[in-house]
Amino acid sequence: MAFHRRCFLSRAPPRERSKTTPAGLSPLPPGPPGLYAHCRREALRHADAILILGTPLDSRLSYGQPPAFAAGAKVIQVDLDAAEIGRNRPVDEGIVG
């Protein structure tokens, strides 16, 4: 979260309040268009571990492949559908439920 806050604060006007994104309600106030996607992309590129909850690793997340995901990141994927676990990228830990 510290990275996201730092990413946001360096780019957004201070008077903006909240934002809903396709991926859900952002914990950060809105900034210029594309800000959330930029911060998410930067966070994924520098993460040591990535927790994926109920989201398929499809084109929206570049199939979980570098350079979109950090090459050495540990990936934990949680999904109700067992077929989604590790479908487009091997995961370090898969949880069905």
mmCIF file with all atom_site columns, C-alpha atoms in Angstrom:
data_model
loop_
_atom_site.group_PDB
_atom_site.id
_atom_site.type_symbol
_atom_site.label_atom_id
_atom_site.label_alt_id
_atom_site.label_comp_id
_atom_site.label_asym_id
_atom_site.label_entity_id
_atom_site.label_seq_id
_atom_site.pdbx_PDB_ins_code
_atom_site.Cartn_x
_atom_site.Cartn_y
_atom_site.Cartn_z
_atom_site.occupancy
_atom_site.B_iso_or_equiv
_atom_site.pdbx_formal_charge
_atom_site.auth_seq_id
_atom_site.auth_comp_id
_atom_site.auth_asym_id
_atom_site.auth_atom_id
_atom_site.pdbx_PDB_model_num
ATOM 1  C CA . MET A 1 1  ? 0.000   0.000   0.000   1.00 0.00 ? 1  MET A CA 1
ATOM 2  C CA . ALA A 1 2  ? 2.867   2.386   0.697   1.00 0.00 ? 2  ALA A CA 1
ATOM 3  C CA . PHE A 1 3  ? 4.032   2.095   -2.914  1.00 0.00 ? 3  PHE A CA 1
ATOM 4  C CA . HIS A 1 4  ? 0.514   2.799   -4.220  1.00 0.00 ? 4  HIS A CA 1
ATOM 5  C CA . ARG A 1 5  ? 0.126   5.825   -1.980  1.00 0.00 ? 5  ARG A CA 1
ATOM 6  C CA . ARG A 1 6  ? 3.547   7.159   -3.013  1.00 0.00 ? 6  ARG A CA 1
ATOM 7  C CA . CYS A 1 7  ? 2.728   6.529   -6.698  1.00 0.00 ? 7  CYS A CA 1
ATOM 8  C CA . PHE A 1 8  ? -0.596  8.329   -6.345  1.00 0.00 ? 8  PHE A CA 1
ATOM 9  C CA . LEU A 1 9  ? 0.666   11.282  -4.327  1.00 0.00 ? 9  LEU A CA 1
ATOM 10 C CA . SER A 1 10 ? 3.381   12.002  -6.846  1.00 0.00 ? 10 SER A CA 1
ATOM 11 C CA . ARG A 1 11 ? 0.873   12.342  -9.721  1.00 0.00 ? 11 ARG A CA 1
ATOM 12 C CA . ALA A 1 12 ? -2.607  13.403  -8.631  1.00 0.00 ? 12 ALA A CA 1
ATOM 13 C CA . PRO A 1 13 ? -4.129  16.769  -7.768  1.00 0.00 ? 13 PRO A CA 1
ATOM 14 C CA . PRO A 1 14 ? -4.863  16.943  -3.998  1.00 0.00 ? 14 PRO A CA 1
ATOM 15 C CA . ARG A 1 15 ? -8.551  17.888  -4.241  1.00 0.00 ? 15 ARG A CA 1
ATOM 16 C CA . GLU A 1 16 ? -9.836  14.704  -5.885  1.00 0.00 ? 16 GLU A CA 1
ATOM 17 C CA . ARG A 1 17 ? -11.804 12.262  -3.688  1.00 0.00 ? 17 ARG A CA 1
ATOM 18 C CA . SER A 1 18 ? -12.616 8.677   -4.769  1.00 0.00 ? 18 SER A CA 1
ATOM 19 C CA . LYS A 1 19 ? -12.606 6.404   -7.805  1.00 0.00 ? 19 LYS A CA 1
ATOM 20 C CA . THR A 1 20 ? -14.311 3.242   -8.926  1.00 0.00 ? 20 THR A CA 1
ATOM 21 C CA . THR A 1 21 ? -12.253 1.122   -11.317 1.00 0.00 ? 21 THR A CA 1
ATOM 22 C CA . PRO A 1 22 ? -13.118 -1.978  -13.373 1.00 0.00 ? 22 PRO A CA 1
ATOM 23 C CA . ALA A 1 23 ? -11.191 -3.967  -10.763 1.00 0.00 ? 23 ALA A CA 1
ATOM 24 C CA . GLY A 1 24 ? -13.260 -2.564  -7.875  1.00 0.00 ? 24 GLY A CA 1
ATOM 25 C CA . LEU A 1 25 ? -13.271 0.429   -5.577  1.00 0.00 ? 25 LEU A CA 1
ATOM 26 C CA . SER A 1 26 ? -9.842  1.951   -5.306  1.00 0.00 ? 26 SER A CA 1
ATOM 27 C CA . PRO A 1 27 ? -8.523  2.748   -1.827  1.00 0.00 ? 27 PRO A CA 1
ATOM 28 C CA . LEU A 1 28 ? -6.963  5.854   -3.348  1.00 0.00 ? 28 LEU A CA 1
ATOM 29 C CA . PRO A 1 29 ? -8.505  9.106   -4.493  1.00 0.00 ? 29 PRO A CA 1
ATOM 30 C CA . PRO A 1 30 ? -8.734  9.455   -8.287  1.00 0.00 ? 30 PRO A CA 1
ATOM 31 C CA . GLY A 1 31 ? -6.081  11.106  -10.327 1.00 0.00 ? 31 GLY A CA 1
ATOM 32 C CA . PRO A 1 32 ? -5.545  11.659  -14.002 1.00 0.00 ? 32 PRO A CA 1
ATOM 33 C CA . PRO A 1 33 ? -7.023  8.996   -16.307 1.00 0.00 ? 33 PRO A CA 1
ATOM 34 C CA . GLY A 1 34 ? -4.941  5.823   -16.232 1.00 0.00 ? 34 GLY A CA 1
ATOM 35 C CA . LEU A 1 35 ? -3.354  6.590   -12.870 1.00 0.00 ? 35 LEU A CA 1
ATOM 36 C CA . TYR A 1 36 ? -4.710  3.486   -11.122 1.00 0.00 ? 36 TYR A CA 1
ATOM 37 C CA . ALA A 1 37 ? -3.554  1.220   -13.959 1.00 0.00 ? 37 ALA A CA 1
ATOM 38 C CA . HIS A 1 38 ? -0.123  2.843   -13.915 1.00 0.00 ? 38 HIS A CA 1
ATOM 39 C CA . CYS A 1 39 ? 0.304   2.383   -10.166 1.00 0.00 ? 39 CYS A CA 1
ATOM 40 C CA . ARG A 1 40 ? -0.964  -1.222  -10.324 1.00 0.00 ? 40 ARG A CA 1
ATOM 41 C CA . ARG A 1 41 ? 1.428   -1.993  -13.180 1.00 0.00 ? 41 ARG A CA 1
ATOM 42 C CA . GLU A 1 42 ? 4.390   -0.512  -11.300 1.00 0.00 ? 42 GLU A CA 1
ATOM 43 C CA . ALA A 1 43 ? 3.490   -2.376  -8.090  1.00 0.00 ? 43 ALA A CA 1
ATOM 44 C CA . LEU A 1 44 ? 3.238   -5.725  -9.941  1.00 0.00 ? 44 LEU A CA 1
ATOM 45 C CA . ARG A 1 45 ? 6.593   -5.140  -11.631 1.00 0.00 ? 45 ARG A CA 1
ATOM 46 C CA . HIS A 1 46 ? 8.346   -4.620  -8.278  1.00 0.00 ? 46 HIS A CA 1
ATOM 47 C CA . ALA A 1 47 ? 6.478   -7.103  -6.053  1.00 0.00 ? 47 ALA A CA 1
ATOM 48 C CA . ASP A 1 48 ? 8.132   -9.945  -4.159  1.00 0.00 ? 48 ASP A CA 1
ATOM 49 C CA . ALA A 1 49 ? 4.787   -11.726 -3.766  1.00 0.00 ? 49 ALA A CA 1
ATOM 50 C CA . ILE A 1 50 ? 1.492   -11.301 -5.625  1.00 0.00 ? 50 ILE A CA 1
ATOM 51 C CA . LEU A 1 51 ? -1.867  -12.484 -4.252  1.00 0.00 ? 51 LEU A CA 1
ATOM 52 C CA . ILE A 1 52 ? -4.539  -12.968 -6.920  1.00 0.00 ? 52 ILE A CA 1
ATOM 53 C CA . LEU A 1 53 ? -8.085  -13.329 -5.590  1.00 0.00 ? 53 LEU A CA 1
ATOM 54 C CA . GLY A 1 54 ? -10.737 -14.553 -8.040  1.00 0.00 ? 54 GLY A CA 1
ATOM 55 C CA . THR A 1 55 ? -9.174  -12.820 -11.032 1.00 0.00 ? 55 THR A CA 1
ATOM 56 C CA . PRO A 1 56 ? -8.122  -14.784 -14.106 1.00 0.00 ? 56 PRO A CA 1
ATOM 57 C CA . LEU A 1 57 ? -4.589  -14.286 -15.364 1.00 0.00 ? 57 LEU A CA 1
ATOM 58 C CA . ASP A 1 58 ? -5.741  -13.166 -18.785 1.00 0.00 ? 58 ASP A CA 1
ATOM 59 C CA . SER A 1 59 ? -4.862  -10.328 -21.141 1.00 0.00 ? 59 SER A CA 1
ATOM 60 C CA . ARG A 1 60 ? -5.867  -7.685  -18.556 1.00 0.00 ? 60 ARG A CA 1
ATOM 61 C CA . LEU A 1 61 ? -2.923  -8.846  -16.431 1.00 0.00 ? 61 LEU A CA 1
ATOM 62 C CA . SER A 1 62 ? -0.637  -9.807  -19.344 1.00 0.00 ? 62 SER A CA 1
ATOM 63 C CA . TYR A 1 63 ? -1.184  -13.468 -18.437 1.00 0.00 ? 63 TYR A CA 1
ATOM 64 C CA . GLY A 1 64 ? 0.976   -12.922 -15.353 1.00 0.00 ? 64 GLY A CA 1
ATOM 65 C CA . GLN A 1 65 ? 4.147   -12.887 -17.430 1.00 0.00 ? 65 GLN A CA 1
ATOM 66 C CA . PRO A 1 66 ? 7.172   -10.574 -17.195 1.00 0.00 ? 66 PRO A CA 1
ATOM 67 C CA . PRO A 1 67 ? 7.538   -7.683  -17.652 1.00 0.00 ? 67 PRO A CA 1
ATOM 68 C CA . ALA A 1 68 ? 3.983   -7.133  -16.313 1.00 0.00 ? 68 ALA A CA 1
ATOM 69 C CA . PHE A 1 69 ? 4.761   -9.280  -13.250 1.00 0.00 ? 69 PHE A CA 1
ATOM 70 C CA . ALA A 1 70 ? 8.141   -9.253  -11.531 1.00 0.00 ? 70 ALA A CA 1
ATOM 71 C CA . ALA A 1 71 ? 10.122  -12.214 -12.869 1.00 0.00 ? 71 ALA A CA 1
ATOM 72 C CA . GLY A 1 72 ? 10.995  -13.576 -9.413  1.00 0.00 ? 72 GLY A CA 1
ATOM 73 C CA . ALA A 1 73 ? 7.684   -12.832 -7.681  1.00 0.00 ? 73 ALA A CA 1
ATOM 74 C CA . LYS A 1 74 ? 5.954   -15.610 -5.776  1.00 0.00 ? 74 LYS A CA 1
ATOM 75 C CA . VAL A 1 75 ? 2.378   -15.905 -7.051  1.00 0.00 ? 75 VAL A CA 1
ATOM 76 C CA . ILE A 1 76 ? -0.509  -17.116 -4.881  1.00 0.00 ? 76 ILE A CA 1
ATOM 77 C CA . GLN A 1 77 ? -3.790  -17.567 -6.761  1.00 0.00 ? 77 GLN A CA 1
ATOM 78 C CA . VAL A 1 78 ? -7.159  -18.110 -5.065  1.00 0.00 ? 78 VAL A CA 1
ATOM 79 C CA . ASP A 1 79 ? -10.192 -18.991 -7.194  1.00 0.00 ? 79 ASP A CA 1
ATOM 80 C CA . LEU A 1 80 ? -13.475 -20.900 -6.918  1.00 0.00 ? 80 LEU A CA 1
ATOM 81 C CA . ASP A 1 81 ? -12.760 -22.604 -10.260 1.00 0.00 ? 81 ASP A CA 1
ATOM 82 C CA . ALA A 1 82 ? -9.871  -25.063 -9.997  1.00 0.00 ? 82 ALA A CA 1
ATOM 83 C CA . ALA A 1 83 ? -9.321  -24.803 -13.779 1.00 0.00 ? 83 ALA A CA 1
ATOM 84 C CA . GLU A 1 84 ? -8.251  -21.154 -13.351 1.00 0.00 ? 84 GLU A CA 1
ATOM 85 C CA . ILE A 1 85 ? -5.404  -21.968 -10.979 1.00 0.00 ? 85 ILE A CA 1
ATOM 86 C CA . GLY A 1 86 ? -2.167  -21.781 -12.946 1.00 0.00 ? 86 GLY A CA 1
ATOM 87 C CA . ARG A 1 87 ? -4.014  -21.718 -16.287 1.00 0.00 ? 87 ARG A CA 1
ATOM 88 C CA . ASN A 1 88 ? -1.854  -19.086 -17.993 1.00 0.00 ? 88 ASN A CA 1
ATOM 89 C CA . ARG A 1 89 ? 1.121   -18.972 -15.657 1.00 0.00 ? 89 ARG A CA 1
ATOM 90 C CA . PRO A 1 90 ? 2.543   -21.413 -13.158 1.00 0.00 ? 90 PRO A CA 1
ATOM 91 C CA . VAL A 1 91 ? 1.750   -20.335 -9.591  1.00 0.00 ? 91 VAL A CA 1
ATOM 92 C CA . ASP A 1 92 ? 3.700   -20.991 -6.419  1.00 0.00 ? 92 ASP A CA 1
ATOM 93 C CA . GLU A 1 93 ? 0.569   -21.686 -4.419  1.00 0.00 ? 93 GLU A CA 1
ATOM 94 C CA . GLY A 1 94 ? -2.952  -22.364 -5.668  1.00 0.00 ? 94 GLY A CA 1
ATOM 95 C CA . ILE A 1 95 ? -6.017  -22.336 -3.418  1.00 0.00 ? 95 ILE A CA 1
ATOM 96 C CA . VAL A 1 96 ? -9.457  -23.497 -4.553  1.00 0.00 ? 96 VAL A CA 1
ATOM 97 C CA . GLY A 1 97 ? -12.363 -22.253 -2.514  1.00 0.00 ? 97 GLY A CA 1
#
